[in-house]
Tab-separated table of C-alpha atoms in Angstrom:
chain	number	residue	atom	x	y	z
A	229	MET	CA	-2.270	20.981	28.506
A	230	SER	CA	-3.889	24.419	28.949
A	231	SER	CA	-7.638	24.627	29.551
A	232	ASP	CA	-8.396	26.501	26.311
A	233	ARG	CA	-6.440	23.816	24.411
A	234	THR	CA	-8.589	21.170	26.160
A	235	VAL	CA	-11.780	22.914	25.084
A	236	ARG	CA	-10.544	23.215	21.518
A	237	MET	CA	-9.448	19.577	21.553
A	238	GLN	CA	-12.970	18.346	22.136
A	239	GLN	CA	-14.583	16.693	19.159
A	240	LEU	CA	-12.033	17.346	16.445
A	241	ARG	CA	-13.461	16.742	12.977
A	242	VAL	CA	-11.383	14.423	10.798
A	243	ALA	CA	-11.794	13.640	7.096
A	244	VAL	CA	-10.508	10.304	5.802
A	245	VAL	CA	-9.817	9.934	2.079
A	246	GLY	CA	-10.348	6.309	1.026
A	247	ALA	CA	-12.109	3.280	2.551
A	248	GLY	CA	-9.445	0.668	1.913
A	249	ALA	CA	-7.559	-1.017	4.759
A	250	ALA	CA	-5.779	2.201	5.862
A	251	GLY	CA	-8.936	4.339	5.746
A	252	LEU	CA	-10.985	1.778	7.671
A	253	CYS	CA	-8.214	1.549	10.277
A	254	ALA	CA	-8.207	5.360	10.643
A	255	ALA	CA	-12.018	5.449	10.989
A	256	ARG	CA	-12.027	2.594	13.529
A	257	HIS	CA	-9.544	4.346	15.844
A	258	ILE	CA	-11.207	7.774	15.477
A	259	LEU	CA	-14.567	6.209	16.431
A	260	SER	CA	-12.943	4.590	19.499
A	261	ARG	CA	-12.098	8.047	20.935
A	262	PRO	CA	-15.446	9.894	21.117
A	263	ASP	CA	-14.189	12.249	23.845
A	264	ASN	CA	-11.752	13.878	21.462
A	265	PHE	CA	-13.092	13.169	17.991
A	266	ALA	CA	-16.404	13.608	16.217
A	267	PRO	CA	-17.279	10.617	13.988
A	268	PRO	CA	-15.085	10.804	10.862
A	269	VAL	CA	-16.281	11.518	7.341
A	270	VAL	CA	-14.805	8.850	5.041
A	271	TYR	CA	-14.776	9.706	1.332
A	272	GLU	CA	-14.743	6.635	-0.920
A	273	LEU	CA	-14.389	6.856	-4.690
A	274	THR	CA	-16.175	3.548	-5.372
A	275	GLU	CA	-19.388	1.956	-4.086
A	276	HIS	CA	-17.641	-0.485	-1.736
A	277	VAL	CA	-14.947	-0.734	0.930
A	278	GLY	CA	-11.679	-2.634	0.517
A	279	GLY	CA	-9.645	-0.398	-1.783
A	280	THR	CA	-7.212	-2.445	-3.829
A	281	TRP	CA	-8.490	-5.686	-2.235
A	282	PHE	CA	-11.826	-5.366	-4.022
A	283	TYR	CA	-11.502	-7.435	-7.196
A	284	GLU	CA	-12.763	-5.630	-10.273
A	285	GLU	CA	-13.014	-7.778	-13.401
A	286	ARG	CA	-13.106	-4.657	-15.556
A	287	THR	CA	-10.001	-2.697	-16.446
A	288	GLY	CA	-9.710	0.846	-17.751
A	289	SER	CA	-12.386	3.156	-16.370
A	290	TYR	CA	-15.488	3.158	-14.189
A	291	ASP	CA	-18.815	4.321	-15.652
A	292	ASN	CA	-18.068	7.836	-14.370
A	293	GLY	CA	-14.915	7.969	-16.507
A	294	LEU	CA	-12.485	7.722	-13.577
A	295	PRO	CA	-9.719	5.104	-13.864
A	296	ILE	CA	-10.340	1.724	-12.182
A	297	HIS	CA	-8.557	1.891	-8.847
A	298	SER	CA	-7.870	-1.750	-7.981
A	299	SER	CA	-4.846	-3.672	-9.249
A	300	MET	CA	-6.085	-7.031	-7.945
A	301	TYR	CA	-5.810	-10.069	-10.238
A	302	ARG	CA	-8.166	-13.030	-10.098
A	303	ASP	CA	-5.929	-15.708	-8.595
A	304	LEU	CA	-3.809	-13.569	-6.290
A	305	ARG	CA	-3.059	-15.107	-2.929
A	306	THR	CA	-1.427	-13.177	-0.134
A	307	ASN	CA	2.350	-13.421	0.150
A	308	LEU	CA	2.124	-12.877	3.913
A	309	PRO	CA	0.328	-15.254	6.271
A	310	LYS	CA	-2.864	-13.981	7.900
A	311	GLU	CA	-1.161	-14.274	11.312
A	312	VAL	CA	1.191	-11.436	10.281
A	313	MET	CA	-1.192	-9.548	7.995
A	314	MET	CA	-3.977	-8.947	10.484
A	315	PHE	CA	-4.670	-5.771	12.390
A	316	PRO	CA	-3.189	-6.687	15.816
A	317	ASP	CA	-6.550	-6.208	17.534
A	318	PHE	CA	-8.670	-8.038	14.924
A	319	PRO	CA	-7.643	-11.604	13.983
A	320	PHE	CA	-8.722	-13.428	10.842
A	321	ASP	CA	-10.984	-16.463	11.137
A	322	PRO	CA	-8.642	-19.150	12.602
A	323	GLN	CA	-10.225	-21.817	10.350
A	324	LEU	CA	-8.730	-20.168	7.263
A	325	PRO	CA	-5.353	-21.236	5.852
A	326	SER	CA	-2.421	-18.884	6.469
A	327	PHE	CA	-2.098	-17.690	2.866
A	328	LEU	CA	-5.393	-16.385	1.620
A	329	PRO	CA	-7.066	-15.735	-1.701
A	330	HIS	CA	-7.787	-12.012	-2.043
A	331	GLN	CA	-11.540	-12.618	-1.597
A	332	GLU	CA	-10.919	-13.621	2.030
A	333	VAL	CA	-9.003	-10.407	2.725
A	334	GLN	CA	-11.899	-8.433	1.231
A	335	LYS	CA	-14.348	-10.319	3.505
A	336	TYR	CA	-12.078	-9.608	6.487
A	337	LEU	CA	-12.103	-5.870	5.737
A	338	GLU	CA	-15.899	-5.939	5.371
A	339	ARG	CA	-16.136	-7.710	8.746
A	340	TYR	CA	-13.757	-5.154	10.317
A	341	CYS	CA	-15.959	-2.399	8.930
A	342	GLN	CA	-19.149	-3.971	10.321
A	343	SER	CA	-17.641	-4.836	13.729
A	344	HIS	CA	-16.576	-1.245	14.299
A	345	CYS	CA	-19.753	0.318	12.795
A	346	ILE	CA	-17.770	2.280	10.214
A	347	THR	CA	-20.216	2.017	7.267
A	348	PRO	CA	-22.584	4.824	8.406
A	349	HIS	CA	-19.652	7.244	8.233
A	350	ILE	CA	-18.604	6.386	4.665
A	351	ARG	CA	-19.734	8.466	1.705
A	352	PHE	CA	-19.604	6.111	-1.247
A	353	SER	CA	-19.107	7.258	-4.866
A	354	ALA	CA	-17.583	10.472	-3.495
A	355	VAL	CA	-14.705	11.903	-5.494
A	356	VAL	CA	-12.371	14.191	-3.536
A	357	ASP	CA	-11.451	17.083	-5.834
A	358	GLU	CA	-9.450	19.204	-3.434
A	359	VAL	CA	-7.948	19.156	0.054
A	360	SER	CA	-6.588	22.564	0.987
A	361	PRO	CA	-5.353	24.185	4.203
A	362	VAL	CA	-6.925	27.351	5.569
A	363	VAL	CA	-4.610	29.190	7.946
A	364	THR	CA	-6.147	31.757	10.291
A	365	GLU	CA	-4.194	34.006	12.609
A	366	GLY	CA	-5.415	34.105	16.202
A	367	LYS	CA	-3.316	33.612	19.319
A	368	GLY	CA	-1.127	31.708	16.878
A	369	PRO	CA	-1.673	30.391	13.357
A	370	MET	CA	-4.485	27.803	13.267
A	371	THR	CA	-4.952	25.423	10.357
A	372	THR	CA	-8.243	23.933	9.269
A	373	TRP	CA	-8.825	21.931	6.092
A	374	GLU	CA	-11.383	22.410	3.356
A	375	VAL	CA	-12.327	19.192	1.577
A	376	THR	CA	-14.216	19.619	-1.693
A	377	SER	CA	-15.912	16.503	-2.999
A	378	ARG	CA	-18.312	15.505	-5.757
A	379	ASP	CA	-21.115	12.985	-5.476
A	380	LYS	CA	-22.576	10.686	-8.146
A	381	SER	CA	-24.773	13.424	-9.570
A	382	GLY	CA	-21.708	15.674	-9.975
A	383	SER	CA	-22.780	18.224	-7.354
A	384	GLN	CA	-19.882	19.653	-5.350
A	385	ASN	CA	-19.728	20.108	-1.616
A	386	THR	CA	-17.030	21.717	0.585
A	387	GLU	CA	-16.671	20.917	4.285
A	388	THR	CA	-14.210	22.043	6.954
A	389	PHE	CA	-12.147	19.692	9.142
A	390	ASP	CA	-9.430	19.954	11.782
A	391	SER	CA	-7.362	17.178	10.224
A	392	VAL	CA	-7.226	15.016	7.097
A	393	PHE	CA	-5.974	11.437	6.765
A	394	ILE	CA	-4.958	10.571	3.192
A	395	CYS	CA	-5.587	6.828	2.840
A	396	SER	CA	-5.917	6.585	-0.937
A	397	GLY	CA	-3.088	4.054	-1.356
A	398	HIS	CA	-0.371	4.002	-3.982
A	399	TYR	CA	-1.193	1.014	-6.173
A	400	SER	CA	-3.484	2.609	-8.727
A	401	ASP	CA	-1.416	4.926	-10.961
A	402	PRO	CA	0.771	2.606	-13.098
A	403	HIS	CA	4.415	3.561	-13.542
A	404	ILE	CA	5.408	3.223	-17.209
A	405	PRO	CA	9.203	3.191	-17.464
A	406	SER	CA	10.871	5.073	-20.298
A	407	ILE	CA	12.075	2.354	-22.668
A	408	PRO	CA	13.682	3.763	-25.817
A	409	GLY	CA	11.559	2.834	-28.853
A	410	LEU	CA	8.573	1.573	-26.828
A	411	GLU	CA	6.248	2.972	-29.501
A	412	ARG	CA	7.869	0.589	-32.012
A	413	PHE	CA	6.717	-2.531	-30.169
A	414	LYS	CA	4.267	-4.315	-32.465
A	415	GLY	CA	2.590	-6.501	-29.842
A	416	LYS	CA	0.443	-5.628	-26.854
A	417	VAL	CA	1.845	-3.522	-23.997
A	418	ILE	CA	0.000	-3.812	-20.686
A	419	HIS	CA	0.791	-2.902	-17.087
A	420	SER	CA	0.168	-5.400	-14.287
A	421	HIS	CA	-2.494	-2.934	-13.040
A	422	SER	CA	-4.670	-4.182	-15.932
A	423	TYR	CA	-3.710	-7.879	-15.671
A	424	ARG	CA	-6.539	-10.080	-14.396
A	425	HIS	CA	-5.931	-13.710	-15.442
A	426	PRO	CA	-3.444	-15.776	-17.469
A	427	GLU	CA	-5.724	-17.580	-19.958
A	428	PRO	CA	-5.669	-14.868	-22.677
A	429	PHE	CA	-1.860	-15.237	-22.826
A	430	SER	CA	-1.800	-19.016	-23.231
A	431	GLY	CA	0.521	-20.061	-26.067
A	432	GLN	CA	1.893	-16.525	-26.439
A	433	SER	CA	5.398	-15.192	-25.936
A	434	VAL	CA	5.384	-12.716	-23.058
A	435	VAL	CA	8.207	-10.557	-21.740
A	436	VAL	CA	7.483	-9.667	-18.111
A	437	LEU	CA	9.454	-6.618	-17.023
A	438	GLY	CA	10.232	-6.540	-13.280
A	439	ALA	CA	10.772	-9.323	-10.737
A	440	GLY	CA	9.138	-7.807	-7.677
A	441	ALA	CA	6.333	-9.680	-5.904
A	442	SER	CA	3.787	-9.238	-8.711
A	443	GLY	CA	6.282	-9.741	-11.563
A	444	LEU	CA	7.403	-13.094	-10.180
A	445	ASP	CA	3.901	-14.182	-9.207
A	446	ILE	CA	2.403	-13.309	-12.612
A	447	SER	CA	5.329	-14.984	-14.463
A	448	LEU	CA	4.666	-18.236	-12.579
A	449	GLU	CA	0.931	-17.970	-13.358
A	450	LEU	CA	1.605	-17.382	-17.054
A	451	GLY	CA	4.086	-20.272	-17.172
A	452	ARG	CA	1.491	-22.630	-15.720
A	453	SER	CA	-0.938	-21.460	-18.416
A	454	ASN	CA	1.408	-22.459	-21.217
A	455	ALA	CA	2.795	-19.010	-22.082
A	456	GLN	CA	6.472	-18.675	-23.052
A	457	VAL	CA	7.701	-16.224	-20.432
A	458	THR	CA	10.877	-14.164	-20.362
A	459	LEU	CA	11.257	-12.570	-16.935
A	460	SER	CA	13.401	-9.485	-17.543
A	461	HIS	CA	14.854	-7.782	-14.465
A	462	GLY	CA	17.882	-6.013	-13.022
A	463	LYS	CA	18.239	-8.090	-9.863
A	464	PRO	CA	20.878	-10.769	-9.414
A	465	THR	CA	19.852	-14.038	-11.098
A	466	LEU	CA	17.046	-15.561	-9.033
A	467	PRO	CA	18.547	-18.362	-6.932
A	468	PHE	CA	15.762	-20.924	-7.415
A	469	PRO	CA	14.564	-23.013	-10.340
A	470	LEU	CA	11.749	-21.505	-12.405
A	471	PRO	CA	9.079	-23.738	-13.949
A	472	TYR	CA	9.178	-24.950	-17.534
A	473	GLY	CA	8.417	-22.120	-19.945
A	474	VAL	CA	9.799	-19.334	-17.725
A	475	HIS	CA	13.357	-18.078	-18.105
A	476	GLN	CA	15.238	-14.998	-16.938
A	477	ALA	CA	16.802	-12.170	-18.912
A	478	THR	CA	18.597	-8.909	-18.171
A	479	PRO	CA	16.606	-5.635	-18.338
A	480	VAL	CA	15.081	-4.519	-21.658
A	481	GLU	CA	17.415	-1.898	-23.104
A	482	GLU	CA	15.379	-0.808	-26.130
A	483	ILE	CA	12.768	-1.786	-28.698
A	484	GLN	CA	14.472	-1.996	-32.090
A	485	GLU	CA	13.211	-0.729	-35.474
A	486	ASP	CA	11.627	-4.108	-36.300
A	487	GLY	CA	9.802	-4.247	-32.946
A	488	SER	CA	12.132	-6.812	-31.341
A	489	LEU	CA	13.402	-6.324	-27.786
A	490	ARG	CA	17.096	-5.904	-27.082
A	491	PHE	CA	18.246	-6.773	-23.564
A	492	GLN	CA	21.116	-5.282	-21.593
A	493	ASP	CA	23.378	-8.251	-22.340
A	494	GLY	CA	22.870	-7.737	-26.095
A	495	SER	CA	20.486	-10.656	-26.650
A	496	ILE	CA	17.393	-10.032	-28.759
A	497	THR	CA	13.910	-11.554	-28.736
A	498	GLN	CA	10.530	-11.113	-30.370
A	499	ALA	CA	7.437	-11.127	-28.168
A	500	GLN	CA	3.708	-10.812	-28.586
A	501	VAL	CA	3.173	-9.180	-25.200
A	502	LEU	CA	5.217	-6.825	-23.042
A	503	LEU	CA	3.827	-6.960	-19.504
A	504	LEU	CA	5.114	-4.155	-17.280
A	505	CYS	CA	5.326	-5.114	-13.596
A	506	THR	CA	7.082	-1.848	-12.901
A	507	GLY	CA	5.218	-0.517	-9.892
A	508	TYR	CA	3.179	2.595	-9.341
A	509	ASN	CA	3.524	6.360	-9.061
A	510	PHE	CA	2.492	8.426	-6.076
A	511	SER	CA	-0.505	10.435	-7.167
A	512	TYR	CA	-2.513	12.924	-5.091
A	513	PRO	CA	-4.493	14.941	-7.658
A	514	PHE	CA	-6.520	16.577	-4.874
A	515	LEU	CA	-3.453	18.077	-3.117
A	516	GLU	CA	-1.401	21.098	-4.109
A	517	PRO	CA	2.003	19.808	-2.930
A	518	ALA	CA	3.960	23.079	-3.247
A	519	ARG	CA	1.460	24.840	-0.999
A	520	LEU	CA	2.035	22.149	1.625
A	521	GLY	CA	5.817	22.417	1.385
A	522	LEU	CA	5.948	18.989	-0.283
A	523	GLU	CA	7.482	17.646	-3.457
A	524	VAL	CA	5.652	14.713	-5.053
A	525	GLN	CA	7.742	12.720	-7.513
A	526	GLU	CA	6.886	9.402	-9.187
A	527	HIS	CA	8.422	7.321	-6.384
A	528	LEU	CA	8.936	9.819	-3.600
A	529	VAL	CA	7.054	12.335	-1.473
A	530	THR	CA	9.289	14.602	0.567
A	531	PRO	CA	9.804	15.940	3.219
A	532	LEU	CA	7.592	13.848	5.514
A	533	TYR	CA	8.215	13.816	9.252
A	534	ARG	CA	8.154	10.207	10.486
A	535	SER	CA	7.136	9.189	6.926
A	536	LEU	CA	3.714	10.561	7.792
A	537	MET	CA	3.189	14.301	7.677
A	538	PRO	CA	4.433	17.481	6.013
A	539	PRO	CA	6.372	19.471	8.640
A	540	ALA	CA	4.585	22.671	7.539
A	541	PHE	CA	1.141	21.104	8.117
A	542	PRO	CA	1.324	18.417	10.825
A	543	SER	CA	-2.452	17.882	10.890
A	544	LEU	CA	-2.356	16.218	7.446
A	545	PHE	CA	-1.356	12.542	7.580
A	546	ILE	CA	-0.471	10.356	4.606
A	547	ILE	CA	-1.026	6.813	5.871
A	548	GLY	CA	0.784	3.825	4.355
A	549	ILE	CA	3.105	5.620	1.950
A	550	CYS	CA	6.048	3.334	2.791
A	551	LYS	CA	6.853	0.217	0.766
A	552	ILE	CA	8.068	-3.280	1.714
A	553	ILE	CA	6.098	-3.238	4.947
A	554	CYS	CA	3.594	-5.405	6.737
A	555	PRO	CA	0.687	-3.165	5.714
A	556	PHE	CA	-2.162	-3.598	8.219
A	557	PRO	CA	0.035	-3.537	11.391
A	558	HIS	CA	1.893	-0.563	9.860
A	559	PHE	CA	-1.374	1.380	9.346
A	560	HIS	CA	-2.432	0.419	12.882
A	561	CYS	CA	0.702	2.089	14.333
A	562	GLN	CA	0.681	5.143	12.063
A	563	VAL	CA	-2.983	5.924	12.748
A	564	GLN	CA	-2.592	5.692	16.523
A	565	PHE	CA	0.505	7.891	16.446
A	566	ALA	CA	-1.324	10.466	14.291
A	567	LEU	CA	-4.289	10.541	16.700
A	568	ALA	CA	-1.908	10.967	19.654
A	569	VAL	CA	-0.445	13.994	17.818
A	570	LEU	CA	-3.918	15.473	17.330
A	571	GLU	CA	-4.864	14.797	20.955
A	572	GLY	CA	-1.760	16.670	22.065
A	573	SER	CA	-0.165	13.738	23.883
A	574	VAL	CA	2.779	13.774	21.453
A	575	ALA	CA	4.701	17.034	21.497
A	576	LEU	CA	6.037	17.678	18.006
A	577	PRO	CA	9.355	19.423	17.377
A	578	SER	CA	9.335	22.756	15.528
A	579	GLN	CA	8.698	22.803	11.774
A	580	ALA	CA	12.408	23.451	11.132
A	581	GLU	CA	13.430	20.497	13.329
A	582	MET	CA	10.928	18.177	11.639
A	583	GLU	CA	12.216	19.217	8.205
A	584	GLU	CA	15.784	18.703	9.352
A	585	GLU	CA	14.993	15.203	10.650
A	586	ALA	CA	13.199	14.206	7.421
A	587	GLN	CA	16.007	15.549	5.253
A	588	GLY	CA	18.691	13.988	7.462
A	589	GLU	CA	17.003	10.602	7.048
A	590	MET	CA	17.092	11.051	3.255
A	591	ALA	CA	20.733	12.147	3.306
A	592	ARG	CA	21.731	9.040	5.289
A	593	LYS	CA	19.998	6.820	2.740
A	594	VAL	CA	21.713	8.589	-0.171
A	595	GLU	CA	25.046	8.019	1.605
A	596	ARG	CA	24.236	4.305	1.852
A	597	GLY	CA	23.627	4.264	-1.900
A	598	VAL	CA	19.831	3.976	-1.779
A	599	GLN	CA	18.343	5.045	-5.113
A	600	LEU	CA	15.713	7.776	-5.185
A	601	ARG	CA	12.955	5.349	-6.179
A	602	HIS	CA	13.729	3.145	-3.147
A	603	MET	CA	13.745	5.948	-0.554
A	604	LEU	CA	10.377	4.929	0.898
A	605	LYS	CA	11.198	1.220	1.108
A	606	MET	CA	11.336	0.224	4.765
A	607	ASP	CA	11.946	-3.509	4.843
A	608	LYS	CA	13.978	-4.291	8.015
A	609	GLU	CA	13.601	-0.723	9.287
A	610	GLN	CA	9.823	-1.080	9.679
A	611	TRP	CA	10.090	-2.758	13.086
A	612	GLY	CA	12.170	-0.034	14.747
A	613	TYR	CA	9.900	2.545	13.115
A	614	ALA	CA	6.728	0.902	14.522
A	615	GLN	CA	8.403	0.620	17.947
A	616	THR	CA	9.302	4.331	17.937
A	617	LEU	CA	5.744	5.344	16.995
A	618	ALA	CA	4.339	3.154	19.792
A	619	GLN	CA	6.751	4.530	22.406
A	620	THR	CA	6.193	8.160	21.409
A	621	GLY	CA	2.440	7.754	20.927
A	622	ARG	CA	2.102	5.668	24.116
A	623	PHE	CA	0.178	2.756	22.673
A	624	ALA	CA	0.871	-0.994	22.752
A	625	PRO	CA	3.743	-1.950	20.420
A	626	LEU	CA	3.425	-4.713	17.836
A	627	PRO	CA	4.016	-8.145	19.397
A	628	PRO	CA	7.531	-9.486	18.592
A	629	VAL	CA	5.947	-12.564	16.952
A	630	THR	CA	4.849	-10.366	14.003
A	631	GLN	CA	8.447	-9.560	13.060
A	632	SER	CA	9.708	-13.070	13.750
A	633	LEU	CA	7.090	-14.788	11.538
A	634	TYR	CA	7.346	-12.101	8.831
A	635	GLU	CA	11.103	-12.708	8.577
A	636	GLU	CA	10.662	-16.488	8.481
A	637	VAL	CA	8.179	-16.238	5.595
A	638	TRP	CA	10.475	-13.784	3.796
A	639	ARG	CA	13.271	-16.378	3.979
A	640	GLN	CA	10.981	-19.156	2.742
A	641	ARG	CA	9.878	-16.979	-0.163
A	642	GLN	CA	13.443	-16.516	-1.380
A	643	VAL	CA	14.026	-20.282	-1.409
A	644	HIS	CA	10.624	-21.755	-2.349
A	645	PRO	CA	8.736	-19.089	-4.340
A	646	GLN	CA	6.342	-21.683	-5.735
A	647	ASN	CA	5.362	-23.555	-2.596
A	648	TYR	CA	6.064	-21.390	0.488
A	649	ARG	CA	2.312	-20.732	0.651
A	650	GLN	CA	1.613	-24.392	1.389
A	651	VAL	CA	2.642	-24.011	5.021
A	652	ASN	CA	0.163	-23.004	7.727
A	653	TYR	CA	1.166	-21.154	10.878
A	654	ARG	CA	-0.333	-20.596	14.292
A	655	LEU	CA	0.486	-17.909	16.841
A	656	VAL	CA	1.247	-19.541	20.185
A	657	SER	CA	1.947	-16.321	22.111
A	658	ASP	CA	3.150	-12.755	21.584
A	659	THR	CA	6.631	-14.109	20.996
A	660	GLN	CA	6.097	-17.572	19.506
A	661	TRP	CA	4.608	-19.123	16.394
A	662	GLU	CA	4.527	-22.697	15.153
A	663	GLU	CA	3.991	-24.471	11.846
A	664	GLN	CA	0.813	-26.489	11.559
A	665	GLU	CA	0.177	-29.684	9.705
A	666	LEU	CA	-2.032	-29.232	6.673
A	667	HIS	CA	-5.266	-31.200	6.810
A	668	ALA	CA	-6.116	-33.511	3.945
A	669	GLY	CA	-7.769	-31.687	1.081
A	670	GLU	CA	-6.121	-28.329	1.814
């Protein structure tokens, strides 16, 4: 590294957008490297940390008119055990069961925030209006970033940074599928983003559209609360028995003139509620994608080198954009790789090579028949991805036990969707886990 690069490297200023799990992880690792980084500025839309893990009873909008960010429902429990969920360097309280109510994850994030003294660097109730690159020509083009934000009183402020970490998540802008005749439905249409608890639906007929994690979970909750549930989805028939009051159907094809729902197999039903568990759109209202060489679609942001950064502006990092991942360990690896890039210990290929790699990755997925909306799903590929980031960024890789236990729980979930959470686990070593007996009363 040349001496002038070393001087310039000192105390880089980084902005972090969002104080959920990814934003806190970014702040924690920036603060751990005071030689190279000034303390971060973390912009948080709400008055608290936790992002989507902060349960908000209200739905709709905050007092300032902005849409409620969190999609958390009252009785949600994690579908991953805490032994797999945790940041690798910050375990959960070992007294807790493996599968946690969301309140415990929120407490964990608050504890993480306190332990690493992140709170003083967070600007609460700060809305980021714009993040834009400023390119200056010197010995070579240099990019800085202007971040324009608004505080509670509405006064705007613009600051300059060397890098920006986008940690605003992707579970807050509901995806409403185009269902022919949706406007003809005479009952209530809601998205799972606005679902909080099952009691209001007791005794009602509900069609739940989508059998992903939340669709299945919410269907089981509604069934237990005496709703008549039709779980409509395009997957193969679920291979396990569903509780009384919940049955499966093919996807909704259209809403007919009289407001009834017609399914793909031709069957027809009336319902009082249509509950859309149809996922979320990527939404970055503060970015101008075209200017960054990016295309933002409902389910895809492209091209991103290493699923992280636009090749044209490799000092902007979008953390946690991938789906079907083990989120906190994933953020942990992405953040450390990004900081290694900024520190100069990872030599990036040229812009053209990064674009070529990102597009080649997409082309291979298209060849395998992956649909556009599933392009950012990682699933089994997440482990090799995390390993590559660790090797290139020269930080400790995830312990093998994380993958091994994650895969075990995934298997259990396919077979016992209603009771896989009754098992407790314990990590024995970096490579071994064991099941634990449940104590009476748990």
